[in-house]
Short mmCIF file of C-alpha atoms in Angstrom, two decimals:
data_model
loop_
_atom_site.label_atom_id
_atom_site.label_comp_id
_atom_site.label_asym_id
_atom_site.label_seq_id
_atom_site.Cartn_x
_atom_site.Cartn_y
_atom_site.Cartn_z
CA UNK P 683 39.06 -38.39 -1.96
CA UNK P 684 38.62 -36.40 -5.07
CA UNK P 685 39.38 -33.41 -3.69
CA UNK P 686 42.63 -31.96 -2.26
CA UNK P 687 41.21 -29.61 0.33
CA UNK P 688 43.21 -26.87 -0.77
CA UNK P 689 41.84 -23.51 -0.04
CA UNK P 690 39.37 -22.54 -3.22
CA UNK P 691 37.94 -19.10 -3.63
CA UNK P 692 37.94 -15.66 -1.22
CA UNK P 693 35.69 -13.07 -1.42
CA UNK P 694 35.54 -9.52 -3.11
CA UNK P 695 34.15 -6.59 -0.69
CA UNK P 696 31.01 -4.79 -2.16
CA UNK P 697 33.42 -1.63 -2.63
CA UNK P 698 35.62 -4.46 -5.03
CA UNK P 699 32.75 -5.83 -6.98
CA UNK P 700 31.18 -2.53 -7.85
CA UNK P 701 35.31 -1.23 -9.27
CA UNK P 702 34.58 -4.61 -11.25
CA UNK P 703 31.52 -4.06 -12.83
CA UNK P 704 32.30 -0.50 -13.74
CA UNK P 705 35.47 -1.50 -15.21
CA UNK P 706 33.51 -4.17 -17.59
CA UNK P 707 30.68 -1.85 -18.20
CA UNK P 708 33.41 0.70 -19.54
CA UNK P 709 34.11 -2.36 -21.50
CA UNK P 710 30.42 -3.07 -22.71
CA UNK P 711 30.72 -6.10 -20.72
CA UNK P 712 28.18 -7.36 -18.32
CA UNK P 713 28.30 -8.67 -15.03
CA UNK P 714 26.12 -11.27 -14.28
CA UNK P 715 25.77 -12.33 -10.59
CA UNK P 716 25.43 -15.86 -9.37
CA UNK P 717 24.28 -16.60 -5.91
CA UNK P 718 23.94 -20.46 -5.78
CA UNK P 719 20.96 -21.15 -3.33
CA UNK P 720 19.18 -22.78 -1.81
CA UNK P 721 21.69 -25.19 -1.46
CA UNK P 722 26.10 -24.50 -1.10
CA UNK P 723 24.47 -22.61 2.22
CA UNK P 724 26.48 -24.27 4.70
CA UNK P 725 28.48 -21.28 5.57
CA UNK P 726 25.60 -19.51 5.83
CA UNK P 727 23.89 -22.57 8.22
CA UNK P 728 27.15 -23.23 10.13
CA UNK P 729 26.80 -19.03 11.07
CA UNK P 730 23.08 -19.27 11.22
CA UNK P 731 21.78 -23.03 12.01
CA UNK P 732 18.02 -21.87 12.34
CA UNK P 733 18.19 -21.70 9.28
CA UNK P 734 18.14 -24.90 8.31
CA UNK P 735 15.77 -27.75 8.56
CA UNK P 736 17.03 -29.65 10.79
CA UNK P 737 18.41 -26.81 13.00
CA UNK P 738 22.49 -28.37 13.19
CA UNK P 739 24.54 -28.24 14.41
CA UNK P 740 25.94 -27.85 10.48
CA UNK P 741 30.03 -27.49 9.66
CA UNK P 742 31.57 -25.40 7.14
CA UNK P 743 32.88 -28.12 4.44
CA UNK P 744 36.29 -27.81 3.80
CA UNK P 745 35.75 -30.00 0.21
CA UNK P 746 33.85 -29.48 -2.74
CA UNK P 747 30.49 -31.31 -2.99
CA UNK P 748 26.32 -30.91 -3.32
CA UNK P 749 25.08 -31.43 0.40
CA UNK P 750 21.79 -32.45 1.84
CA UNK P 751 21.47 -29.31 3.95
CA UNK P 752 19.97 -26.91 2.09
CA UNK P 753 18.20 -23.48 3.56
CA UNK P 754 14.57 -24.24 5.11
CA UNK P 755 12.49 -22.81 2.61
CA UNK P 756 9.32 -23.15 5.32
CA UNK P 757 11.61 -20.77 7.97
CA UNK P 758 10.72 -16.88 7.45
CA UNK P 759 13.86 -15.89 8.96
CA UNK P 760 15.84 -18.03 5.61
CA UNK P 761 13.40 -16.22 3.46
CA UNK P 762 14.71 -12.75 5.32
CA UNK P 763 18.07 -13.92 5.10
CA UNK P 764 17.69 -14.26 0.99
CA UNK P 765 15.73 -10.89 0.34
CA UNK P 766 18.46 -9.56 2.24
CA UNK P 767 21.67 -11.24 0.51
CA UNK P 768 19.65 -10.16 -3.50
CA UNK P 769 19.09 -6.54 -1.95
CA UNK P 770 23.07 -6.00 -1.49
CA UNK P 771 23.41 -7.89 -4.84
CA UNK P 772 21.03 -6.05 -6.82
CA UNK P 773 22.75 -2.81 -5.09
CA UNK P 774 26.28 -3.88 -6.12
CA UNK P 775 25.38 -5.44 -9.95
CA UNK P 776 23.00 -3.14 -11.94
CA UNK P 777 22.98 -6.40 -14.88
CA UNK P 778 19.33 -7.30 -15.79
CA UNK P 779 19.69 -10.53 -14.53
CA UNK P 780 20.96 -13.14 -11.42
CA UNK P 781 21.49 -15.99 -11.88
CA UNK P 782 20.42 -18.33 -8.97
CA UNK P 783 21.76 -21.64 -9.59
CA UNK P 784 19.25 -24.26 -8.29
CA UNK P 785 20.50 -27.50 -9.58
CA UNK P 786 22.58 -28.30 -6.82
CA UNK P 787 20.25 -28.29 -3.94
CA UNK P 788 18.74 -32.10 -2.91
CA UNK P 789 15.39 -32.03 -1.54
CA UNK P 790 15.65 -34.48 0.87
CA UNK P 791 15.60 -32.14 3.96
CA UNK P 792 12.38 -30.29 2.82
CA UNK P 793 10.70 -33.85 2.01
CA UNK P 794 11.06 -34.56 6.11
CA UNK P 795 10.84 -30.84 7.38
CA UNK P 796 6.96 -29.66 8.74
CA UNK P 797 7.56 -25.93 7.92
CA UNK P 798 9.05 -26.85 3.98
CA UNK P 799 6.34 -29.31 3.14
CA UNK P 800 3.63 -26.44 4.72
CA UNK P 801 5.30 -24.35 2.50
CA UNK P 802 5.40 -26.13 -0.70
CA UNK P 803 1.68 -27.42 -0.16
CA UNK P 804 0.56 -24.29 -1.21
CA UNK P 805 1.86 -24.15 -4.40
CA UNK P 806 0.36 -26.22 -7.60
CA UNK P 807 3.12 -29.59 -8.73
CA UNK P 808 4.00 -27.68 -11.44
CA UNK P 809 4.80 -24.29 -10.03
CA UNK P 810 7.99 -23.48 -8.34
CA UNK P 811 7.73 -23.18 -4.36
CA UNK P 812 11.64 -20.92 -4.39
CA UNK P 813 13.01 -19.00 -4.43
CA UNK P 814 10.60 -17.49 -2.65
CA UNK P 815 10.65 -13.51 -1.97
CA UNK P 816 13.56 -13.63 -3.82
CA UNK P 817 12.04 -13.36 -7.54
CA UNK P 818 9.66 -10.61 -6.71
CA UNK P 819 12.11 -8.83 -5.06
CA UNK P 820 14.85 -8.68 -8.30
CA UNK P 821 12.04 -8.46 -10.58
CA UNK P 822 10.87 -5.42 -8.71
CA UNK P 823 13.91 -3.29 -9.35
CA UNK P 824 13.72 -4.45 -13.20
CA UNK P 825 16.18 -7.51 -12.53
CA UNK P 826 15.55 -11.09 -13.74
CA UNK P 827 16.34 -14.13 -11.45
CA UNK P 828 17.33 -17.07 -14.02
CA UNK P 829 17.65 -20.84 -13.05
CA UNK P 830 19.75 -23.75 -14.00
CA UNK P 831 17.19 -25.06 -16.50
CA UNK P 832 17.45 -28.94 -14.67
CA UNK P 833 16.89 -27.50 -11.53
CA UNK P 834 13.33 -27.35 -11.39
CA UNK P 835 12.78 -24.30 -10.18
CA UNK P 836 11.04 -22.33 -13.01
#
């Protein structure tokens, strides 16, 4: 195994992260957000398996790794979920952009899933099908989303 499972990470409360980004921006730093999506969402699945495309039952992984299950771009209720997590992001991290990650997220559960490939048949090839409302929604408030530029989601 190339991992060790020992524990990796925590969390900052919103109250935490906002003390951090004021105490860079007194700093003339910037904080720029990442919220890696739409895959690393098995958390997120385990809590809320509609979510997903294949409905679970998923399990929080306790190693490090890119996973098949991804969030059901086709499923309004994933799209909710997202303009909900980049409302309390945009809220806590005033930076003009977020970066979204992208590159880790296999495709192979929205090549088999109805509601995905409904979803990504109305877009052209070229054009990216996510992250959905999420783009609009930071760009509306003056934010940026920005990609991994391999992830194919520009």
């Amino acid at each position: 195994e190339e991992y060790d499972n020992t524990r990796y990470g925590g969390f900052y409360t919103q109250e935490q992260a906002k003390e951090i980004v004021k105490y860079a921006g007194e700093r003339y730093i910037t904080v720029i957000p990442e919220v890696d999506l739409p895959g690393h969402m098995l958390a997120a699945l385990a809590a809320y398996p509609e979510m997903g495309c294949t409905g679970g039952p998923y399990e929080v992984c306790p190693r490090w790794g890119v996973f098949e299950d991804v969030l059901c771009i086709g499923n309004e209720k994933s799209m909710q979920f997202l303009e909900d997590v980049m409302a309390e992001i945009i809220d806590i991290f005033p930076s003009k952009y977020i970066h979204i990650g992208g590159d880790e997220a296999p495709r192979t559960r929205w090549e088999k899933c109805p509601k995905c490939q409904a979803h990504l048949s109305r877009f052209p090839p070229a054009h990216s099908a996510f992250p959905g409302p999420s783009r609009p929604l930071a760009c509306s408030v003056g934010q940026e989303t920005a990609h991994e530029p391999r992830s194919g989601l520009l």
